[in-house]
Coordinates of C-alpha atoms in Angstrom, one line a residue:
M166 CA 18.1 -19.3 31.7
A167 CA 16.7 -15.8 32.4
T168 CA 13.0 -15.4 33.0
I169 CA 10.6 -12.5 32.5
S170 CA 8.4 -11.4 35.3
S171 CA 4.7 -11.5 34.6
H172 CA 4.2 -7.8 35.2
C173 CA 6.0 -7.1 31.9
F174 CA 3.0 -8.6 30.0
R175 CA -0.4 -7.2 29.4
H176 CA -3.3 -9.1 27.8
L177 CA -5.0 -6.7 25.7
P178 CA -8.7 -6.5 24.7
P179 CA -9.7 -8.2 21.4
R180 CA -8.2 -6.5 18.4
I181 CA -10.0 -4.3 16.0
P182 CA -11.8 -6.5 13.4
K183 CA -10.2 -6.2 9.9
F184 CA -12.4 -4.9 7.1
R185 CA -12.2 -6.4 3.6
A186 CA -12.3 -3.7 1.1
S187 CA -13.0 -4.7 -2.6
S188 CA -9.6 -3.5 -3.4
S189 CA -8.2 -6.7 -1.7
L190 CA -5.5 -4.6 0.1
S191 CA -4.4 -5.7 3.5
L192 CA -2.5 -4.0 6.3
S193 CA 0.6 -6.1 5.5
T194 CA 0.5 -5.3 1.8
L195 CA 0.4 -1.6 2.5
S196 CA 3.0 -1.7 5.3
C197 CA 5.4 -3.4 3.0
S198 CA 4.9 -1.1 0.1
L199 CA 4.7 2.1 2.1
A200 CA 8.0 1.1 3.8
Q201 CA 9.6 2.1 0.4
E202 CA 7.6 5.3 0.1
E203 CA 9.3 7.9 2.1
D204 CA 8.0 11.1 0.7
L205 CA 4.4 12.3 0.6
D206 CA 3.4 14.8 -2.1
R207 CA 1.8 17.7 -0.1
N208 CA 0.7 19.8 -3.0
G209 CA -2.8 18.4 -3.5
N210 CA -5.1 20.7 -5.6
A211 CA -8.0 22.1 -3.8
S212 CA -11.4 20.8 -4.7
S213 CA -14.9 20.6 -3.3
I214 CA -16.2 17.6 -1.5
T215 CA -17.0 14.8 -4.0
T216 CA -19.9 12.3 -3.3
T217 CA -18.9 8.8 -4.3
N218 CA -21.6 6.4 -5.5
G219 CA -19.6 3.3 -6.2
N220 CA -19.5 3.3 -10.0
S221 CA -16.3 2.7 -11.8
S222 CA -15.7 6.4 -12.6
S223 CA -15.7 7.3 -8.9
Y224 CA -14.2 4.1 -7.4
F225 CA -10.6 5.2 -8.0
P226 CA -10.3 8.7 -6.4
K227 CA -8.4 11.4 -8.2
R228 CA -5.7 13.7 -6.8
G229 CA -7.3 16.7 -5.2
Q230 CA -10.6 14.9 -4.7
T231 CA -12.2 15.2 -1.2
L232 CA -13.7 12.1 0.4
E233 CA -15.4 11.0 3.5
L234 CA -13.3 8.4 5.2
V235 CA -13.3 6.1 8.2
C236 CA -10.0 5.0 9.8
E237 CA -9.9 1.3 10.6
S238 CA -6.4 0.7 12.0
L239 CA -2.8 1.9 12.1
A240 CA -0.2 0.7 9.5
F241 CA 3.3 1.7 8.7
K242 CA 4.8 4.7 10.3
G243 CA 1.6 5.1 12.3
K244 CA -0.4 6.1 9.3
G245 CA -4.1 5.5 9.4
L246 CA -5.4 2.7 7.3
C247 CA -8.8 4.0 6.0
K248 CA -11.6 3.2 3.6
V249 CA -13.9 5.4 1.5
T250 CA -17.3 5.1 3.1
D251 CA -19.2 4.4 -0.1
T252 CA -16.8 2.2 -2.0
G253 CA -14.4 0.6 0.4
F254 CA -11.4 1.9 -1.6
V255 CA -8.3 1.9 0.7
V256 CA -6.4 5.1 1.5
M257 CA -3.6 6.1 4.0
C258 CA -3.8 9.2 6.1
D259 CA -1.2 10.6 8.6
R260 CA -2.5 11.3 12.0
A261 CA -5.8 9.6 11.4
L262 CA -6.7 7.2 14.3
P263 CA -8.9 4.1 14.6
G264 CA -12.6 4.9 14.6
E265 CA -12.1 8.4 13.3
R266 CA -14.6 9.6 10.6
F267 CA -13.1 12.5 8.6
I268 CA -12.9 14.5 5.4
G269 CA -9.6 13.8 3.6
R270 CA -8.2 15.2 0.3
V271 CA -6.3 12.9 -2.0
T272 CA -2.6 14.1 -2.2
R273 CA -1.2 11.1 -4.0
K274 CA -2.5 8.0 -5.9
K275 CA -0.2 4.9 -6.0
G276 CA -1.6 1.9 -7.9
N277 CA -4.5 0.5 -6.0
Y278 CA -4.3 2.8 -3.0
A279 CA -4.1 6.5 -2.3
E280 CA -2.7 8.8 0.3
V281 CA -4.8 11.7 1.8
S282 CA -4.4 14.6 4.1
K283 CA -7.0 15.3 6.8
V284 CA -9.3 18.3 6.2
K285 CA -11.5 18.1 9.2
T286 CA -12.8 15.5 11.6
I287 CA -16.5 14.5 11.5
S288 CA -16.5 12.2 14.6
P289 CA -13.5 11.6 16.9
P290 CA -11.5 8.4 17.0
R291 CA -12.0 5.6 19.5
D292 CA -9.8 5.6 22.6
I293 CA -8.8 9.3 22.2
V294 CA -7.1 11.1 25.0
D295 CA -5.7 14.5 25.7
A296 CA -2.1 14.6 24.6
P297 CA -0.1 16.2 27.4
C298 CA 2.6 17.7 25.0
E299 CA 1.7 21.1 23.6
Y300 CA 3.5 20.3 20.3
A301 CA 1.8 16.9 19.7
S302 CA -0.5 18.2 16.9
H303 CA 2.4 19.1 14.8
C304 CA 5.6 17.4 16.0
G305 CA 6.4 14.0 14.4
G306 CA 8.3 12.8 17.4
C307 CA 5.3 11.0 19.0
K308 CA 2.3 11.3 16.8
T309 CA 0.0 8.8 18.6
Q310 CA 0.2 10.7 21.9
N311 CA -3.5 11.4 21.7
L312 CA -4.4 7.7 21.5
S313 CA -4.7 5.8 24.7
Y314 CA -1.8 3.6 25.5
E315 CA -3.8 0.4 25.6
A316 CA -5.1 1.3 22.0
Q317 CA -1.4 1.9 20.9
L318 CA -0.4 -1.5 22.2
R319 CA -3.4 -3.2 20.5
A320 CA -2.6 -1.5 17.2
K321 CA 1.1 -2.5 17.4
E322 CA 0.3 -6.1 18.2
D323 CA -2.2 -6.2 15.4
Q324 CA 0.3 -5.0 12.9
V325 CA 2.8 -7.6 13.8
R326 CA 0.2 -10.3 13.6
E327 CA -1.1 -9.2 10.3
L328 CA 2.5 -9.1 8.8
V329 CA 3.6 -12.4 10.1
V330 CA 0.5 -14.0 8.8
H331 CA 0.3 -12.4 5.3
V332 CA 3.9 -11.7 4.6
G333 CA 5.5 -14.4 6.7
R334 CA 3.0 -17.0 5.6
F335 CA 2.5 -18.3 9.2
S336 CA -1.1 -19.4 10.0
H337 CA -3.2 -18.0 12.9
K338 CA -3.1 -21.6 14.2
E339 CA 0.6 -21.5 14.6
L340 CA 0.7 -18.1 16.2
E341 CA -2.3 -18.3 18.5
L342 CA -3.2 -22.0 19.3
E343 CA 0.4 -23.1 19.5
G344 CA 1.3 -20.1 21.5
V345 CA 4.1 -18.8 19.1
M346 CA 3.2 -15.2 19.3
K347 CA 3.1 -13.7 22.8
P348 CA 1.3 -10.6 24.1
I349 CA 3.2 -7.4 23.5
V350 CA 5.5 -6.3 26.2
T351 CA 4.5 -2.9 27.6
C352 CA 6.7 0.0 28.4
H353 CA 6.0 1.1 32.0
I354 CA 7.8 4.4 31.5
Q355 CA 5.8 6.2 28.8
F356 CA 7.4 9.6 29.0
H357 CA 11.1 10.8 29.6
Y358 CA 12.4 7.5 28.4
R359 CA 14.7 8.6 25.7
N360 CA 18.5 9.0 26.5
K361 CA 19.2 10.8 23.3
M362 CA 17.5 13.7 21.5
E363 CA 18.7 15.7 18.5
F364 CA 17.3 19.2 17.9
S365 CA 17.9 21.4 14.9
F366 CA 18.6 25.1 14.5
G367 CA 16.8 27.0 11.8
P368 CA 16.5 30.6 10.5
Y369 CA 12.7 30.6 10.8
K370 CA 10.2 29.1 13.3
W371 CA 7.6 27.0 11.5
L372 CA 4.2 28.0 12.5
P373 CA 0.7 26.4 11.7
K374 CA -1.5 28.5 9.6
E375 CA -3.6 29.6 12.6
S376 CA -0.5 31.0 14.3
L377 CA 1.1 32.8 11.4
H378 CA 0.2 36.2 12.9
E379 CA 2.5 35.4 15.8
R380 CA 5.7 35.4 13.6
Q381 CA 8.3 37.7 15.0
A382 CA 11.2 39.5 13.2
G383 CA 15.0 39.1 13.4
S384 CA 16.6 36.6 15.8
D385 CA 13.4 36.2 17.7
N386 CA 12.2 34.2 14.8
Y387 CA 15.1 31.8 15.0
A388 CA 14.1 28.2 15.7
L389 CA 15.5 25.4 17.8
G390 CA 13.5 22.2 17.9
L391 CA 12.3 19.3 15.7
H392 CA 11.7 19.0 12.0
V393 CA 8.0 19.1 10.9
P394 CA 7.2 15.7 9.5
G395 CA 8.2 15.4 5.9
F396 CA 10.2 18.6 5.7
F397 CA 13.9 18.8 6.1
D398 CA 13.9 22.6 6.1
K399 CA 11.0 23.4 8.5
V400 CA 11.8 23.4 12.2
L401 CA 9.1 23.4 14.9
N402 CA 10.5 25.4 17.9
V403 CA 10.5 23.2 21.1
D404 CA 11.1 24.5 24.5
K405 CA 10.5 21.2 26.3
C406 CA 10.3 17.6 25.0
L407 CA 8.3 15.0 27.1
L408 CA 10.4 12.1 25.7
Q409 CA 13.8 13.1 27.0
S410 CA 15.0 13.3 30.6
D411 CA 14.4 16.1 33.0
P412 CA 18.1 17.1 33.2
A413 CA 18.2 17.3 29.4
N414 CA 15.1 19.5 29.4
K415 CA 16.8 21.9 31.8
V416 CA 19.8 22.1 29.4
L417 CA 17.4 22.7 26.5
A418 CA 15.6 25.5 28.3
A419 CA 18.9 27.1 29.2
V420 CA 20.0 27.2 25.6
Q421 CA 16.6 28.5 24.5
D422 CA 16.8 31.2 27.0
C423 CA 19.9 32.9 25.6
W424 CA 21.0 31.8 22.2
R425 CA 18.9 34.3 20.2
D426 CA 20.6 37.2 22.0
P427 CA 22.0 39.4 19.1
Q428 CA 25.1 40.2 21.3
L429 CA 26.2 36.5 21.2
D430 CA 26.4 36.8 17.4
F431 CA 24.9 33.2 16.8
S432 CA 23.5 32.4 13.5
P433 CA 21.3 29.3 12.8
Y434 CA 22.3 27.2 9.8
D435 CA 20.2 27.7 6.7
V436 CA 19.9 24.4 4.6
H437 CA 19.1 26.4 1.5
S438 CA 21.8 29.1 1.6
H439 CA 24.3 26.8 3.4
K440 CA 25.1 29.8 5.7
G441 CA 25.0 29.9 9.5
F442 CA 27.0 28.5 12.4
L443 CA 24.7 26.4 14.6
K444 CA 23.4 23.2 13.1
H445 CA 22.2 20.9 15.8
L446 CA 22.1 20.4 19.5
M447 CA 22.3 16.8 20.6
L448 CA 21.6 15.9 24.2
R449 CA 22.5 12.5 25.7
T450 CA 21.7 11.2 29.2
G451 CA 23.6 8.4 31.0
R452 CA 24.4 7.5 34.6
D453 CA 27.4 7.7 36.9
V454 CA 28.3 4.1 37.5
V455 CA 29.3 4.8 41.1
T456 CA 26.5 7.3 42.4
G457 CA 23.8 6.4 39.9
H458 CA 23.3 10.2 39.3
P459 CA 22.4 11.4 35.8
E460 CA 25.2 12.5 33.4
V461 CA 24.3 14.8 30.5
M462 CA 26.4 15.2 27.4
V463 CA 25.8 18.4 25.4
N464 CA 26.9 18.2 21.7
F465 CA 26.8 21.3 19.6
V466 CA 27.2 20.6 15.8
T467 CA 28.4 23.6 14.0
S468 CA 29.4 24.4 10.4
S469 CA 32.9 25.6 11.4
N470 CA 35.4 25.5 14.3
K471 CA 34.8 28.7 16.4
P472 CA 35.1 27.7 20.1
E473 CA 35.2 31.4 21.1
L474 CA 31.7 31.8 19.8
L475 CA 30.5 28.9 22.0
K476 CA 32.2 30.0 25.2
F477 CA 29.2 31.7 26.6
L478 CA 27.1 28.6 26.2
V479 CA 29.8 26.4 27.6
D480 CA 30.2 28.6 30.7
K481 CA 26.4 28.7 31.2
L482 CA 25.7 25.0 30.8
S483 CA 28.8 23.7 32.6
A484 CA 27.3 25.2 35.8
F485 CA 24.6 22.5 35.7
P486 CA 25.9 19.6 38.0
E487 CA 24.4 17.0 35.6
V488 CA 26.4 18.3 32.7
V489 CA 29.6 16.4 32.7
S490 CA 30.6 16.8 28.9
I491 CA 30.2 19.4 26.3
I492 CA 31.4 18.5 22.8
N493 CA 31.6 20.3 19.5
N494 CA 31.2 18.4 16.3
V495 CA 32.3 20.4 13.3
N496 CA 30.5 19.4 10.1
T497 CA 31.6 21.7 7.2
S498 CA 29.5 19.7 4.6
V499 CA 26.2 21.0 3.3
G500 CA 24.4 17.8 4.5
N501 CA 22.2 17.8 7.5
T502 CA 24.1 15.1 9.5
S503 CA 25.1 15.6 13.1
V504 CA 28.3 13.6 12.7
G505 CA 31.3 16.0 12.3
E506 CA 34.6 15.6 10.5
E507 CA 36.2 17.0 13.6
E508 CA 35.3 16.6 17.3
Y509 CA 36.4 18.8 20.2
T510 CA 35.8 18.4 23.9
L511 CA 35.0 21.8 25.2
Y512 CA 34.2 20.9 28.9
G513 CA 34.6 17.8 31.0
K514 CA 34.8 14.3 29.7
S515 CA 34.7 13.0 26.1
C516 CA 32.2 10.3 27.0
I517 CA 29.4 9.6 29.5
T518 CA 28.6 6.2 31.0
E519 CA 25.6 3.9 31.3
T520 CA 24.9 0.5 32.8
L521 CA 23.0 -2.2 31.0
R522 CA 22.6 -5.9 32.2
G523 CA 25.2 -5.2 34.8
L524 CA 27.8 -4.0 32.4
T525 CA 29.3 -0.5 31.9
F526 CA 29.3 1.2 28.6
Q527 CA 31.1 4.4 27.5
I528 CA 29.0 6.5 25.3
S529 CA 30.7 9.0 22.9
A530 CA 28.9 11.8 21.0
N531 CA 28.3 9.7 18.0
S532 CA 28.3 6.1 19.2
F533 CA 25.2 3.9 19.1
F534 CA 23.4 3.0 22.3
Q535 CA 20.0 1.7 22.9
T536 CA 17.8 4.9 23.1
N537 CA 15.5 3.6 25.8
T538 CA 17.8 2.2 28.6
H539 CA 15.0 1.0 30.8
Q540 CA 13.3 -0.9 28.1
A541 CA 16.5 -2.2 26.7
E542 CA 16.9 -4.2 30.0
V543 CA 13.7 -5.9 29.3
L544 CA 14.6 -6.4 25.6
Y545 CA 17.9 -7.9 26.4
E546 CA 16.4 -10.2 29.1
L547 CA 14.1 -11.5 26.4
I548 CA 17.0 -12.1 24.1
E549 CA 18.9 -14.0 26.8
E550 CA 15.8 -16.1 27.5
Y551 CA 15.3 -17.0 23.8
A552 CA 19.0 -17.7 23.4
G553 CA 18.6 -20.5 25.9
I554 CA 22.2 -20.3 27.2
T555 CA 23.1 -23.4 29.2
G556 CA 25.5 -21.6 31.3
D557 CA 28.3 -24.2 31.2
G558 CA 30.5 -22.0 29.0
S559 CA 30.6 -24.3 26.0
E560 CA 28.6 -22.4 23.5
V561 CA 29.7 -20.1 20.7
V562 CA 27.5 -17.1 19.7
L563 CA 27.6 -15.3 16.4
D564 CA 26.5 -11.7 16.9
L565 CA 25.4 -10.3 13.5
F566 CA 24.9 -6.5 13.2
C567 CA 26.4 -6.3 16.6
G568 CA 26.7 -2.4 16.8
T569 CA 28.7 -1.5 19.9
G570 CA 28.5 -5.0 21.1
T571 CA 25.8 -4.6 23.8
I572 CA 23.9 -7.8 23.1
G573 CA 26.9 -10.1 22.7
L574 CA 28.7 -8.7 25.8
A575 CA 25.6 -9.3 27.9
L576 CA 25.9 -13.0 27.0
A577 CA 29.7 -13.3 27.0
N578 CA 30.1 -14.3 30.6
S579 CA 27.9 -17.4 30.1
V580 CA 29.3 -18.7 26.8
K581 CA 32.7 -19.8 25.4
H582 CA 33.1 -17.0 22.8
V583 CA 31.2 -14.3 21.0
Y584 CA 32.1 -13.3 17.4
G585 CA 30.6 -10.0 16.4
Y586 CA 30.2 -8.4 13.0
E587 CA 29.3 -4.9 12.1
V588 CA 29.8 -2.5 9.1
V589 CA 30.4 0.7 11.0
P590 CA 34.1 1.0 12.0
Q591 CA 33.5 3.3 14.9
A592 CA 30.9 0.9 16.3
I593 CA 33.5 -1.9 16.2
A594 CA 36.0 0.2 18.0
D595 CA 33.4 1.0 20.7
A596 CA 32.6 -2.7 21.0
R597 CA 36.1 -3.6 21.6
L598 CA 36.5 -0.8 24.1
N599 CA 33.3 -1.8 25.9
A600 CA 34.7 -5.4 26.1
E601 CA 38.0 -4.1 27.6
I602 CA 36.2 -1.8 30.2
N603 CA 34.2 -4.8 31.4
G604 CA 37.1 -7.2 31.5
I605 CA 35.6 -9.4 28.8
H606 CA 38.2 -11.4 26.9
N607 CA 36.1 -13.9 25.0
A608 CA 34.6 -11.6 22.5
T609 CA 36.0 -10.9 18.9
Y610 CA 34.6 -8.0 16.9
V611 CA 35.2 -7.7 13.2
Q612 CA 34.3 -4.8 10.9
G613 CA 32.6 -6.0 7.6
D614 CA 29.5 -5.4 5.5
L615 CA 27.0 -8.3 6.0
N616 CA 25.3 -7.3 2.8
K617 CA 28.4 -8.2 0.7
I618 CA 29.5 -11.5 2.3
D619 CA 31.1 -14.1 0.0
E620 CA 31.9 -17.8 0.1
N621 CA 34.8 -17.1 2.5
F622 CA 32.5 -15.8 5.3
G623 CA 32.2 -18.2 8.1
K624 CA 35.8 -19.5 7.8
N625 CA 37.2 -17.3 10.5
F626 CA 35.0 -18.6 13.4
P627 CA 33.7 -22.0 14.5
K628 CA 30.1 -23.1 13.9
P629 CA 28.0 -21.2 16.3
D630 CA 25.5 -22.7 18.6
I631 CA 23.4 -19.6 18.7
V632 CA 23.1 -16.8 16.1
I633 CA 21.9 -13.4 17.2
S634 CA 20.8 -11.2 14.3
D635 CA 19.8 -7.5 14.8
P636 CA 19.6 -5.9 11.4
N637 CA 18.5 -2.3 10.7
R638 CA 15.1 -1.6 9.0
P639 CA 15.8 -3.2 5.6
G640 CA 16.4 -6.6 7.3
M641 CA 18.8 -9.2 6.1
H642 CA 20.2 -9.5 2.6
M643 CA 19.5 -12.7 0.7
K644 CA 23.2 -13.5 0.7
L645 CA 23.1 -13.6 4.5
I646 CA 19.8 -15.6 4.5
K647 CA 21.5 -18.2 2.3
F648 CA 24.6 -18.3 4.5
L649 CA 22.4 -18.9 7.6
L650 CA 20.4 -21.7 5.9
K651 CA 23.7 -23.4 4.9
L652 CA 25.2 -22.8 8.4
K653 CA 22.3 -24.5 10.2
A654 CA 23.0 -23.2 13.7
P655 CA 20.7 -24.9 16.2
R656 CA 19.1 -21.6 17.3
I657 CA 18.6 -18.1 15.7
V658 CA 17.4 -15.1 17.7
Y659 CA 16.2 -12.5 15.4
V660 CA 15.8 -9.0 16.8
S661 CA 13.9 -6.7 14.5
C662 CA 12.9 -3.0 14.5
N663 CA 10.8 -3.4 11.4
P664 CA 8.0 -6.1 11.5
A665 CA 7.5 -6.0 7.8
T666 CA 11.0 -7.0 6.8
C667 CA 11.1 -9.3 9.9
A668 CA 8.1 -11.2 8.6
R669 CA 9.7 -11.5 5.1
D670 CA 13.0 -12.9 6.6
L671 CA 11.2 -15.3 8.8
D672 CA 9.3 -16.6 5.7
Y673 CA 12.6 -17.2 3.9
L674 CA 14.3 -19.0 6.9
C675 CA 11.3 -21.2 7.6
H676 CA 9.6 -21.7 4.3
G677 CA 12.4 -21.1 1.8
V678 CA 12.3 -19.2 -1.5
A679 CA 10.8 -21.4 -4.2
E680 CA 11.8 -19.3 -7.1
Q681 CA 15.4 -19.6 -6.2
N682 CA 15.2 -23.3 -5.3
I683 CA 16.0 -22.6 -1.6
E684 CA 14.6 -24.7 1.2
G685 CA 13.9 -23.4 4.6
C686 CA 15.1 -25.3 7.6
Y687 CA 13.9 -23.5 10.7
K688 CA 10.8 -23.5 12.7
L689 CA 9.4 -20.3 14.4
V690 CA 8.9 -21.2 18.0
G691 CA 8.6 -17.8 19.6
L692 CA 7.6 -14.3 18.6
Q693 CA 7.6 -11.5 21.2
P694 CA 6.6 -7.9 20.2
V695 CA 8.1 -5.3 22.5
D696 CA 7.0 -1.6 22.8
M697 CA 10.3 0.2 23.1
F698 CA 8.9 3.7 22.2
P699 CA 5.5 4.6 23.4
H700 CA 3.5 7.2 21.4
T701 CA 5.5 6.3 18.3
P702 CA 4.8 3.8 15.5
H703 CA 8.0 1.8 16.2
I704 CA 7.7 -1.8 17.1
E705 CA 10.5 -4.2 18.1
C706 CA 10.2 -7.9 17.9
V707 CA 12.3 -10.8 19.3
C708 CA 12.0 -14.1 17.4
L709 CA 13.3 -17.5 18.2
L710 CA 13.9 -19.9 15.4
E711 CA 15.0 -23.6 16.0
L712 CA 16.5 -25.9 13.4
C713 CA 14.0 -28.4 12.1

């Protein structure tokens, strides 16, 4: 059984005490409800600051009302969980940090909570640091960069604990005294950890109000960068991103240096008029399996197939020794996706390579691969430890939501057989290719939608000893929950990128669903939060369930 070295863990200072507002809302309640609220109304009406006095008329704030607030903790998507200073009414505010006292304007009222935008800070947050990125104040890529890393970890660990207690219905005794929940695993590489970044082209650079006087004319105003949070049509120009690799930043700088030249006749795509050529620039970084040197794939997503237009950029970028692949995805649809209907290799290879858990993986322009390779090693080591593989080659593994097969293939050499299921056809094709590349012949991959399984599901594979489930953010469908409860595999390793839906599914598997007359049959014996993406609100969890 694999073990995790002690340096991966960090015991954090005591968590921030929870407040109890009279609205009776908890972090968990808000996280679950906000998970389904994707758009923030940003058209709040202007108003003067309102003094609240706690009476019924002022307890529920109105849209446009301006309030004095204190941020208590971080919740879903890194939003600040705040309370009105006089009444305790709960509000959510983007970019508010724990301990910060500020003036906020109500932009949206939803039932018994509201959302606000920050007008000005009265007193700074606890654990504030200087963000090293010049775009941190406006970019949505890593919005907690100005919060110390220790505080980020504490907030993430807090959020998982609250959700598992209040949504999952597990007691603090189970989590703490019985040692079920472990301290969050830190990420020792906190910048330049992403192996994939996608930048968008736009006809206008988005500028904050204080910089509007800097707006330029013509092609100098074209933008290449990241979307402003909440806006599909506004692009913040970015010359360097501290989350991606140094070789990828060199490529980004080279593109920024020349693509606005009128003589090159490039036009950025306009999402409103649906005109323009350049849509996206995707940069992926891997490693040569022999030398260990970085490999960069450059993927231009365009609205039409015009290779002659891209020739100048191809010649310029192919001069970089790290660039081994230049791809053109042609997407003629009006949508903003980076996946093209057609794909062309303009230079070098059609794939780059990366190694994970001793295996080699080929990564194409649109294939899925863990975005933080270094931390994926830590995550997969945890999964292997929780799986409890005996190593005698007798066990069968069912790998649900298997993606390109990375988790199952990492276990394959120690088990009898791996059966993987995934809805995306290209991912299944990549999983089969990855098995072939690594000489693994005891892995079977099947394309199918796990949200639409019927009574025949499970007849094409033997009863597994271990189930690995790694669903996307919505978690597992009730049909799959029922199947697992009927299957009664000895162990389930649940890997989650959304602690809210993870807590819900753990509740179903362990405690059942009374209103549907479903009994749970598992015991939660391990819960390990993992910080995969520093400076972002994202949290990964690995959970071990054993049959009662």
